[in-house]
């Protein structure tokens, strides 16, 4: 898998700092599971966090070491790494199983979605777009992250294949089209509702929480 | 300090540092400690809870202490790690906006997690400070937001593949190198990095800041990537 579109430095720093909304964190964790480059970059940003930890010490109250020694639990054994499924592990945790366990809901024109349960600040969903199908033309009020898990899509900016992440902000308006040949499955997260151009998707927006 | 004997590891580390154009440190290519020796690592402990400065590296070998916790549930090694890192975790959490009492409680929990999750520690992948940072960060998310933090898939290799000693050394040194690089930064840039890592800036606020100095960590990325590729093939 050759990945050409990666997490940006700001997204990785915010993820390393633990300051991304959960839905964006899920996209980041899933991309990193597929991408060595971003895994290495995350490690480097976490090392900066390690250096910051070294800089500021505040004395603990007396007896805190003894209190901690008294509460030490049994060391946990290392869990064997789960067998690779179609969905990377961070996603199987949210789906509650592999791709077959996804509870798809129709969005119209053959497009299906499954909203994943995440905390406030942003929403995450899996999208299933039939080969050759277009997603209605839309703009963005905030940030939209779209990670391709299977198949590929194209928009005016580029082609996005498995592992590729498109970061769309307010200045991008696009009509993603799934490539012919294979259905496209994506993980998408937004921190603000999308802006659809035509009336029909706009009317349906509240219903589909998109 | 005896530096004049032939030491291939030191030569290799020096070449590596030059190649990668690492950020300058006050003691640039200082003496390289001998490979971690599990029997020897006990000797860096001097009495209960007192970490003695190791004579080979002029600094405590935290990774060796962590390995002693991991492999032998060594409580004296844990106590030494606690004395150093618990006050720093408390300081870090307070800087991140946590109230002192909760920060103290969390610091104890973070150190207890260090103990229970010790099996996950790999000295070639992260310095102890970096590892402590990730545990403290996760604890902060639990406390502040009651939200989950999705973690990337674990890699199918871990601490029981015997790590390369030059990599262990490089990783152990990186905290010192990054700390030095941070303190060399102009005040404005340093403050920006602190605010980003203390969780005060959202990703779009970080993106809007143009002065974020990221050059110092690029070499680290290359090193980590080489190691990942090597292990995955």
Short mmCIF file of C-alpha atoms in Angstrom, two decimals:
data_model
loop_
_atom_site.label_atom_id
_atom_site.label_comp_id
_atom_site.label_asym_id
_atom_site.label_seq_id
_atom_site.Cartn_x
_atom_site.Cartn_y
_atom_site.Cartn_z
CA UNK A 1 0.00 0.00 0.00
CA UNK A 2 1.52 3.31 -1.09
CA UNK A 3 0.05 6.16 0.93
CA UNK A 4 0.36 9.60 -0.61
CA UNK A 5 -1.87 11.73 1.57
CA UNK A 6 -0.95 11.92 5.25
CA UNK A 7 -1.92 13.48 8.57
CA UNK A 8 -0.71 17.10 8.76
CA UNK A 9 1.75 18.21 11.45
CA UNK A 10 -0.95 20.19 13.32
CA UNK A 11 -3.27 17.17 13.43
CA UNK A 12 -0.44 14.89 14.60
CA UNK A 13 0.70 17.36 17.26
CA UNK A 14 -2.85 17.76 18.57
CA UNK A 15 -3.22 13.95 18.59
CA UNK A 16 0.13 13.53 20.39
CA UNK A 17 -0.96 16.17 22.91
CA UNK A 18 -4.27 14.38 23.43
CA UNK A 19 -6.20 17.37 22.20
CA UNK A 20 -8.18 16.13 19.19
CA UNK A 21 -11.93 15.53 19.39
CA UNK A 22 -12.49 11.78 19.73
CA UNK A 23 -13.83 11.40 16.16
CA UNK A 24 -10.66 13.00 14.71
CA UNK A 25 -8.57 10.89 17.09
CA UNK A 26 -10.24 7.81 15.64
CA UNK A 27 -9.30 8.87 12.09
CA UNK A 28 -5.74 9.61 13.24
CA UNK A 29 -5.36 6.27 15.05
CA UNK A 30 -6.76 4.39 12.03
CA UNK A 31 -4.49 6.18 9.55
CA UNK A 32 -1.44 5.61 11.77
CA UNK A 33 -2.35 1.91 11.95
CA UNK A 34 -2.00 1.83 8.14
CA UNK A 35 0.90 4.28 7.73
CA UNK A 36 4.48 3.80 9.00
CA UNK A 37 5.40 7.36 8.08
CA UNK A 38 2.81 8.89 10.36
CA UNK A 39 3.57 6.34 13.10
CA UNK A 40 7.19 7.51 13.05
CA UNK A 41 6.14 11.17 13.04
CA UNK A 42 3.81 10.57 15.98
CA UNK A 43 6.71 8.97 17.90
CA UNK A 44 8.80 12.08 17.28
CA UNK A 45 6.09 14.44 18.52
CA UNK A 46 5.58 12.28 21.60
CA UNK A 47 9.32 12.57 22.24
CA UNK A 48 8.87 16.36 22.34
CA UNK A 49 6.19 15.74 24.98
CA UNK A 50 8.72 13.62 26.88
CA UNK A 51 11.23 16.48 26.81
CA UNK A 52 8.57 18.86 28.16
CA UNK A 53 7.77 16.46 31.02
CA UNK A 54 11.43 16.71 32.03
CA UNK A 55 11.29 20.48 32.39
CA UNK A 56 8.92 21.10 35.30
CA UNK A 57 8.95 19.29 38.66
CA UNK A 58 6.51 20.02 41.48
CA UNK A 59 7.21 18.26 44.80
CA UNK A 60 4.75 15.61 45.90
CA UNK A 61 3.42 15.48 49.43
CA UNK A 62 5.36 13.29 51.88
CA UNK A 63 4.45 9.63 51.84
CA UNK A 64 3.30 9.60 48.22
CA UNK A 65 5.90 7.01 47.21
CA UNK A 66 4.81 4.70 50.03
CA UNK A 67 1.16 5.25 49.10
CA UNK A 68 1.93 4.36 45.48
CA UNK A 69 4.00 1.31 46.41
CA UNK A 70 1.06 0.11 48.49
CA UNK A 71 -1.33 0.32 45.55
CA UNK A 72 0.83 -1.33 42.89
CA UNK A 73 -1.20 -3.96 41.08
CA UNK A 74 0.00 -7.11 39.40
CA UNK A 75 2.02 -6.44 36.24
CA UNK A 76 -0.14 -7.09 33.17
CA UNK A 77 1.05 -9.63 30.62
CA UNK A 78 1.49 -8.35 27.08
CA UNK A 79 -1.57 -9.18 25.01
CA UNK A 80 -0.94 -10.97 21.75
CA UNK A 81 -1.48 -8.68 18.77
CA UNK A 82 -4.93 -9.27 17.32
CA UNK A 83 -5.09 -10.98 13.94
CA UNK A 84 -5.36 -8.42 11.18
CA UNK A 85 -8.92 -7.95 10.05
CA UNK A 86 -10.21 -5.84 7.15
CA UNK A 87 -10.77 -2.87 9.45
CA UNK A 88 -7.75 -1.67 11.48
CA UNK A 89 -8.06 -2.34 15.24
CA UNK A 90 -9.09 1.18 16.33
CA UNK A 91 -12.14 0.87 14.07
CA UNK A 92 -13.12 -2.66 15.09
CA UNK A 93 -13.29 -1.32 18.67
CA UNK A 94 -15.88 1.24 17.59
CA UNK A 95 -17.79 -0.98 15.15
CA UNK A 96 -17.85 -3.87 17.60
CA UNK A 97 -16.44 -6.26 15.03
CA UNK A 98 -15.08 -6.39 11.51
CA UNK A 99 -16.59 -4.98 8.31
CA UNK A 100 -19.43 -7.54 8.38
CA UNK A 101 -20.59 -6.16 11.75
CA UNK A 102 -21.16 -2.60 10.46
CA UNK A 103 -24.82 -1.55 10.75
CA UNK A 104 -25.27 0.36 7.49
CA UNK A 105 -28.13 2.82 6.94
CA UNK A 106 -29.06 3.97 3.41
CA UNK A 107 -28.37 7.62 2.51
CA UNK A 108 -29.82 7.46 -0.99
CA UNK A 109 -28.32 6.74 -4.42
CA UNK A 110 -26.80 3.55 -3.07
CA UNK A 111 -24.61 5.41 -0.57
CA UNK A 112 -24.72 3.96 2.94
CA UNK A 113 -23.41 5.26 6.25
CA UNK A 114 -22.87 4.06 9.80
CA UNK A 115 -22.39 6.69 12.50
CA UNK A 116 -19.83 5.64 15.10
CA UNK A 117 -20.29 6.52 18.77
CA UNK A 118 -17.76 9.21 19.71
CA UNK A 119 -17.63 12.05 22.22
CA UNK A 120 -18.49 15.69 21.56
CA UNK A 121 -16.67 18.07 19.24
CA UNK A 122 -16.83 16.05 16.02
CA UNK A 123 -18.75 13.14 14.50
CA UNK A 124 -17.38 10.03 12.77
CA UNK A 125 -19.06 7.80 10.23
CA UNK A 126 -18.23 4.98 7.87
CA UNK A 127 -19.34 5.62 4.30
CA UNK A 128 -19.95 3.00 1.62
CA UNK A 129 -20.06 4.54 -1.85
CA UNK A 130 -20.86 2.27 -4.82
CA UNK A 131 -18.21 2.15 -7.55
CA UNK A 132 -18.62 5.09 -9.92
CA UNK A 133 -21.10 6.90 -7.65
CA UNK A 134 -20.67 10.58 -6.71
CA UNK A 135 -21.28 12.10 -3.29
CA UNK A 136 -23.35 15.33 -3.69
CA UNK A 137 -21.31 18.49 -4.21
CA UNK A 138 -20.55 20.04 -0.81
CA UNK A 139 -18.42 22.58 1.02
CA UNK A 140 -17.16 22.62 4.62
CA UNK A 141 -17.82 24.81 7.62
CA UNK A 142 -14.98 23.29 9.62
CA UNK A 143 -12.57 20.41 9.00
CA UNK A 144 -13.56 17.18 7.28
CA UNK A 145 -11.17 14.22 7.41
CA UNK A 146 -11.81 11.38 4.97
CA UNK A 147 -9.71 8.22 5.19
CA UNK A 148 -10.04 5.60 2.45
CA UNK A 149 -10.21 2.05 3.79
CA UNK A 150 -11.09 0.28 0.54
CA UNK A 151 -11.41 1.27 -3.10
CA UNK A 152 -10.65 4.86 -4.08
CA UNK A 153 -12.28 8.19 -4.81
CA UNK A 154 -11.35 11.25 -6.82
CA UNK A 155 -12.23 14.88 -6.53
CA UNK A 156 -10.91 18.05 -8.16
CA UNK A 157 -7.79 17.94 -5.95
CA UNK A 158 -6.49 14.38 -6.46
CA UNK A 159 -7.05 10.63 -6.26
CA UNK A 160 -7.35 9.03 -2.82
CA UNK A 161 -6.66 5.31 -2.48
CA UNK A 162 -6.47 2.94 0.52
CA UNK A 163 -4.76 4.59 3.49
CA UNK A 164 -4.93 8.07 1.93
CA UNK A 165 -6.37 10.85 4.06
CA UNK A 166 -8.04 13.92 2.61
CA UNK A 167 -8.05 16.95 4.89
CA UNK A 168 -10.75 19.35 3.71
CA UNK A 169 -11.25 22.77 5.25
CA UNK A 170 -13.53 25.73 4.62
CA UNK A 171 -11.85 26.68 1.36
CA UNK A 172 -12.56 23.34 -0.34
CA UNK A 173 -15.77 22.53 -2.14
CA UNK A 174 -15.77 19.13 -3.79
CA UNK A 175 -17.75 16.32 -5.37
CA UNK A 176 -15.97 13.09 -4.45
CA UNK A 177 -16.59 10.29 -6.95
CA UNK A 178 -15.88 6.64 -6.14
CA UNK A 179 -13.65 5.05 -8.77
CA UNK A 180 -15.15 2.49 -11.08
CA UNK A 181 -14.40 -1.15 -10.38
CA UNK A 182 -14.64 -1.33 -6.59
CA UNK A 183 -16.99 0.16 -4.00
CA UNK A 184 -15.27 2.75 -1.83
CA UNK A 185 -15.38 2.46 1.95
CA UNK A 186 -14.23 5.51 3.91
CA UNK A 187 -14.03 6.72 7.46
CA UNK A 188 -15.09 10.37 7.59
CA UNK A 189 -15.13 12.82 10.49
CA UNK A 190 -16.37 16.41 10.62
CA UNK A 191 -16.38 19.05 13.33
CA UNK A 192 -19.15 21.09 11.66
CA UNK A 193 -22.08 20.23 9.37
CA UNK A 194 -21.25 20.06 5.66
CA UNK A 195 -22.62 22.65 3.22
CA UNK A 196 -24.56 20.96 0.43
CA UNK A 197 -25.24 22.93 -2.72
CA UNK A 198 -28.52 21.38 -3.85
CA UNK A 199 -31.77 21.40 -1.94
CA UNK A 200 -32.47 17.69 -1.51
CA UNK A 201 -29.32 16.80 0.48
CA UNK A 202 -29.79 20.01 2.49
CA UNK A 203 -33.29 18.95 3.53
CA UNK A 204 -32.09 15.51 4.49
CA UNK A 205 -29.06 16.77 6.47
CA UNK A 206 -30.65 16.85 9.93
CA UNK A 207 -32.02 13.39 9.37
CA UNK A 208 -28.67 11.90 8.43
CA UNK A 209 -26.67 14.06 10.88
CA UNK A 210 -24.14 14.81 8.18
CA UNK B 1 36.74 9.41 31.96
CA UNK B 2 38.31 6.80 29.75
CA UNK B 3 37.39 7.73 26.23
CA UNK B 4 40.54 6.82 24.44
CA UNK B 5 39.91 3.09 24.06
CA UNK B 6 38.59 1.67 20.82
CA UNK B 7 34.81 1.64 21.04
CA UNK B 8 32.97 0.72 17.84
CA UNK B 9 29.57 1.63 19.30
CA UNK B 10 30.73 5.13 20.14
CA UNK B 11 32.16 5.55 16.65
CA UNK B 12 28.94 4.32 15.10
CA UNK B 13 26.81 6.61 17.27
CA UNK B 14 29.00 9.57 16.41
CA UNK B 15 28.75 8.86 12.68
CA UNK B 16 24.99 8.44 12.99
CA UNK B 17 24.61 11.73 14.84
CA UNK B 18 26.62 13.55 12.22
CA UNK B 19 24.67 11.97 9.39
CA UNK B 20 21.34 12.93 10.86
CA UNK B 21 22.39 16.46 11.70
CA UNK B 22 21.02 16.20 15.21
CA UNK B 23 20.33 19.26 17.31
CA UNK B 24 23.37 20.33 19.31
CA UNK B 25 23.73 19.36 22.95
CA UNK B 26 26.20 20.60 25.49
CA UNK B 27 27.91 17.19 25.58
CA UNK B 28 27.49 16.31 21.91
CA UNK B 29 28.90 12.86 21.39
CA UNK B 30 29.61 11.97 24.98
CA UNK B 31 30.77 8.61 26.16
CA UNK B 32 28.54 5.74 25.15
CA UNK B 33 27.44 3.49 27.99
CA UNK B 34 28.20 -0.18 27.58
CA UNK B 35 25.28 -2.25 26.36
CA UNK B 36 22.59 -2.70 29.00
CA UNK B 37 23.65 -5.46 31.30
CA UNK B 38 20.81 -6.66 33.44
CA UNK B 39 23.10 -7.55 36.35
CA UNK B 40 25.00 -4.29 36.10
CA UNK B 41 21.89 -2.13 35.92
CA UNK B 42 21.07 -3.00 39.53
CA UNK B 43 24.24 -1.26 40.57
CA UNK B 44 23.03 2.14 39.46
CA UNK B 45 20.83 1.93 42.52
CA UNK B 46 22.35 3.18 45.68
CA UNK B 47 20.19 2.33 48.63
CA UNK B 48 16.41 2.42 48.67
CA UNK B 49 14.90 4.91 46.27
CA UNK B 50 18.12 6.76 45.57
CA UNK B 51 19.27 6.76 41.99
CA UNK B 52 23.00 7.22 41.81
CA UNK B 53 24.36 9.06 38.85
CA UNK B 54 25.80 6.45 36.57
CA UNK B 55 29.50 6.98 36.03
CA UNK B 56 29.47 5.99 32.37
CA UNK B 57 26.91 8.43 31.05
CA UNK B 58 26.94 11.17 33.66
CA UNK B 59 23.20 10.72 34.00
CA UNK B 60 20.91 8.07 35.36
CA UNK B 61 20.10 5.27 32.97
CA UNK B 62 16.32 5.48 33.29
CA UNK B 63 15.79 2.90 30.56
CA UNK B 64 17.86 0.35 32.51
CA UNK B 65 15.76 1.00 35.61
CA UNK B 66 12.58 0.63 33.57
CA UNK B 67 13.86 -2.66 32.15
CA UNK B 68 14.56 -3.82 35.73
CA UNK B 69 10.92 -3.04 36.60
CA UNK B 70 9.74 -4.79 33.45
CA UNK B 71 11.82 -7.95 33.77
CA UNK B 72 12.15 -8.40 37.53
CA UNK B 73 9.43 -6.25 39.14
CA UNK B 74 12.32 -4.46 40.85
CA UNK B 75 10.72 -2.17 43.48
CA UNK B 76 13.94 -0.28 44.22
CA UNK B 77 14.22 0.59 40.52
CA UNK B 78 10.55 1.65 40.59
CA UNK B 79 11.20 3.88 43.60
CA UNK B 80 14.08 5.60 41.78
CA UNK B 81 11.86 6.19 38.73
CA UNK B 82 9.12 7.51 41.01
CA UNK B 83 11.41 10.02 42.74
CA UNK B 84 12.39 11.48 39.39
CA UNK B 85 9.25 11.25 37.27
CA UNK B 86 6.30 11.60 39.69
CA UNK B 87 7.08 15.28 40.52
CA UNK B 88 7.51 15.92 36.79
CA UNK B 89 4.18 14.32 35.93
CA UNK B 90 2.57 16.46 38.62
CA UNK B 91 4.26 19.56 37.19
CA UNK B 92 3.21 18.65 33.65
CA UNK B 93 -0.42 18.08 34.65
CA UNK B 94 -0.54 21.34 36.61
CA UNK B 95 0.86 23.19 33.59
CA UNK B 96 -1.91 21.54 31.56
CA UNK B 97 -4.48 23.15 33.85
CA UNK B 98 -5.03 20.37 36.38
CA UNK B 99 -5.58 21.44 39.98
CA UNK B 100 -2.70 20.52 42.36
CA UNK B 101 -4.56 17.91 44.41
CA UNK B 102 -5.85 16.06 41.34
CA UNK B 103 -2.44 16.39 39.64
CA UNK B 104 -0.82 14.69 42.64
CA UNK B 105 -3.39 11.89 42.62
CA UNK B 106 -2.92 11.45 38.85
CA UNK B 107 0.87 11.43 39.17
CA UNK B 108 0.57 8.46 41.55
CA UNK B 109 -1.81 6.71 39.16
CA UNK B 110 0.50 7.34 36.22
CA UNK B 111 3.42 5.82 38.12
CA UNK B 112 1.28 2.84 39.15
CA UNK B 113 0.39 2.37 35.45
CA UNK B 114 4.10 2.47 34.62
CA UNK B 115 4.42 -0.55 36.90
CA UNK B 116 1.43 -2.57 35.65
CA UNK B 117 2.09 -1.86 31.95
CA UNK B 118 5.85 -2.29 32.17
CA UNK B 119 5.69 -5.23 29.74
CA UNK B 120 4.89 -2.78 26.95
CA UNK B 121 8.07 -0.75 27.45
CA UNK B 122 10.64 -1.00 24.66
CA UNK B 123 13.79 1.06 25.32
CA UNK B 124 14.55 1.26 21.58
CA UNK B 125 11.23 2.89 20.75
CA UNK B 126 10.82 5.48 23.47
CA UNK B 127 12.82 7.07 26.26
CA UNK B 128 11.26 6.64 29.71
CA UNK B 129 10.33 10.36 29.69
CA UNK B 130 8.47 9.91 26.40
CA UNK B 131 6.69 6.84 27.68
CA UNK B 132 5.73 8.61 30.90
CA UNK B 133 4.42 11.50 28.80
CA UNK B 134 2.07 9.20 26.83
CA UNK B 135 0.69 7.64 30.03
CA UNK B 136 0.20 11.06 31.66
CA UNK B 137 -1.50 12.40 28.53
CA UNK B 138 -3.94 9.49 28.45
CA UNK B 139 -4.69 9.95 32.14
CA UNK B 140 -5.37 13.64 31.55
CA UNK B 141 -7.87 12.79 28.79
CA UNK B 142 -9.64 10.31 31.08
CA UNK B 143 -9.93 12.86 33.86
CA UNK B 144 -10.76 15.98 31.86
CA UNK B 145 -13.05 14.73 29.17
CA UNK B 146 -14.23 11.30 30.17
CA UNK B 147 -13.64 10.48 26.51
CA UNK B 148 -11.83 7.57 24.96
CA UNK B 149 -8.57 8.02 23.13
CA UNK B 150 -8.42 5.76 20.09
CA UNK B 151 -4.98 4.14 19.99
CA UNK B 152 -3.24 2.95 16.81
CA UNK B 153 -2.99 -0.77 16.19
CA UNK B 154 -0.15 -2.34 18.16
CA UNK B 155 2.77 -3.53 16.07
CA UNK B 156 3.53 -7.18 15.86
CA UNK B 157 6.91 -6.78 17.50
CA UNK B 158 7.80 -5.69 20.93
CA UNK B 159 10.26 -5.70 23.76
CA UNK B 160 11.10 -9.36 23.58
CA UNK B 161 12.94 -9.03 20.32
CA UNK B 162 16.37 -8.05 21.65
CA UNK B 163 16.73 -4.34 20.82
CA UNK B 164 19.77 -3.00 19.06
CA UNK B 165 21.98 -1.29 21.67
CA UNK B 166 22.93 1.65 19.47
CA UNK B 167 19.22 2.37 19.00
CA UNK B 168 18.59 2.04 22.74
CA UNK B 169 21.36 4.53 23.34
CA UNK B 170 20.12 6.96 20.70
CA UNK B 171 16.58 6.79 22.08
CA UNK B 172 17.74 7.32 25.66
CA UNK B 173 19.70 10.39 24.58
CA UNK B 174 16.90 11.98 22.61
CA UNK B 175 15.10 13.47 25.60
CA UNK B 176 18.27 15.27 26.65
CA UNK B 177 18.84 16.40 23.08
CA UNK B 178 15.27 17.65 22.64
CA UNK B 179 15.30 19.36 26.05
CA UNK B 180 18.47 21.19 25.01
CA UNK B 181 16.97 22.07 21.63
CA UNK B 182 13.82 23.39 23.35
CA UNK B 183 15.79 25.59 25.72
CA UNK B 184 17.76 26.98 22.76
CA UNK B 185 14.58 28.18 21.08
CA UNK B 186 13.50 31.81 21.22
CA UNK B 187 11.01 32.31 24.05
CA UNK B 188 8.06 32.85 21.69
CA UNK B 189 8.57 29.56 19.85
CA UNK B 190 9.14 27.63 23.05
CA UNK B 191 5.91 29.02 24.52
CA UNK B 192 4.07 27.94 21.38
CA UNK B 193 5.31 24.35 21.69
CA UNK B 194 4.41 24.30 25.38
CA UNK B 195 0.89 25.56 24.71
CA UNK B 196 0.41 22.95 21.98
CA UNK B 197 1.55 20.10 24.23
CA UNK B 198 -0.22 21.30 27.34
CA UNK B 199 -3.41 20.97 25.29
CA UNK B 200 -4.18 24.68 25.03
CA UNK B 201 -4.23 24.82 21.22
CA UNK B 202 -6.63 23.02 18.91
CA UNK B 203 -5.30 21.52 15.68
CA UNK B 204 -6.62 24.48 13.68
CA UNK B 205 -4.97 26.93 16.08
CA UNK B 206 -1.71 25.02 15.69
CA UNK B 207 -2.17 25.18 11.91
CA UNK B 208 -2.72 28.94 12.09
CA UNK B 209 0.61 29.41 13.91
CA UNK B 210 3.38 29.66 11.38
CA UNK B 211 6.31 29.90 13.78
CA UNK B 212 6.26 26.32 15.00
CA UNK B 213 9.86 25.08 14.83
CA UNK B 214 9.71 21.49 13.69
CA UNK B 215 13.16 21.15 12.16
CA UNK B 216 14.69 19.74 15.33
CA UNK B 217 12.60 16.60 15.23
CA UNK B 218 12.92 15.71 11.55
CA UNK B 219 16.00 13.56 12.13
CA UNK B 220 14.17 11.64 14.84
CA UNK B 221 11.41 10.89 12.38
CA UNK B 222 13.90 9.48 9.88
CA UNK B 223 15.47 7.27 12.54
CA UNK B 224 12.12 5.94 13.76
CA UNK B 225 10.98 5.29 10.21
CA UNK B 226 14.13 3.36 9.34
CA UNK B 227 13.61 1.22 12.41
CA UNK B 228 9.94 0.58 11.60
CA UNK B 229 10.75 -0.41 8.01
CA UNK B 230 13.56 -2.67 9.17
CA UNK B 231 11.27 -4.45 11.62
CA UNK B 232 8.28 -4.80 9.34
CA UNK B 233 10.11 -6.37 6.41
#
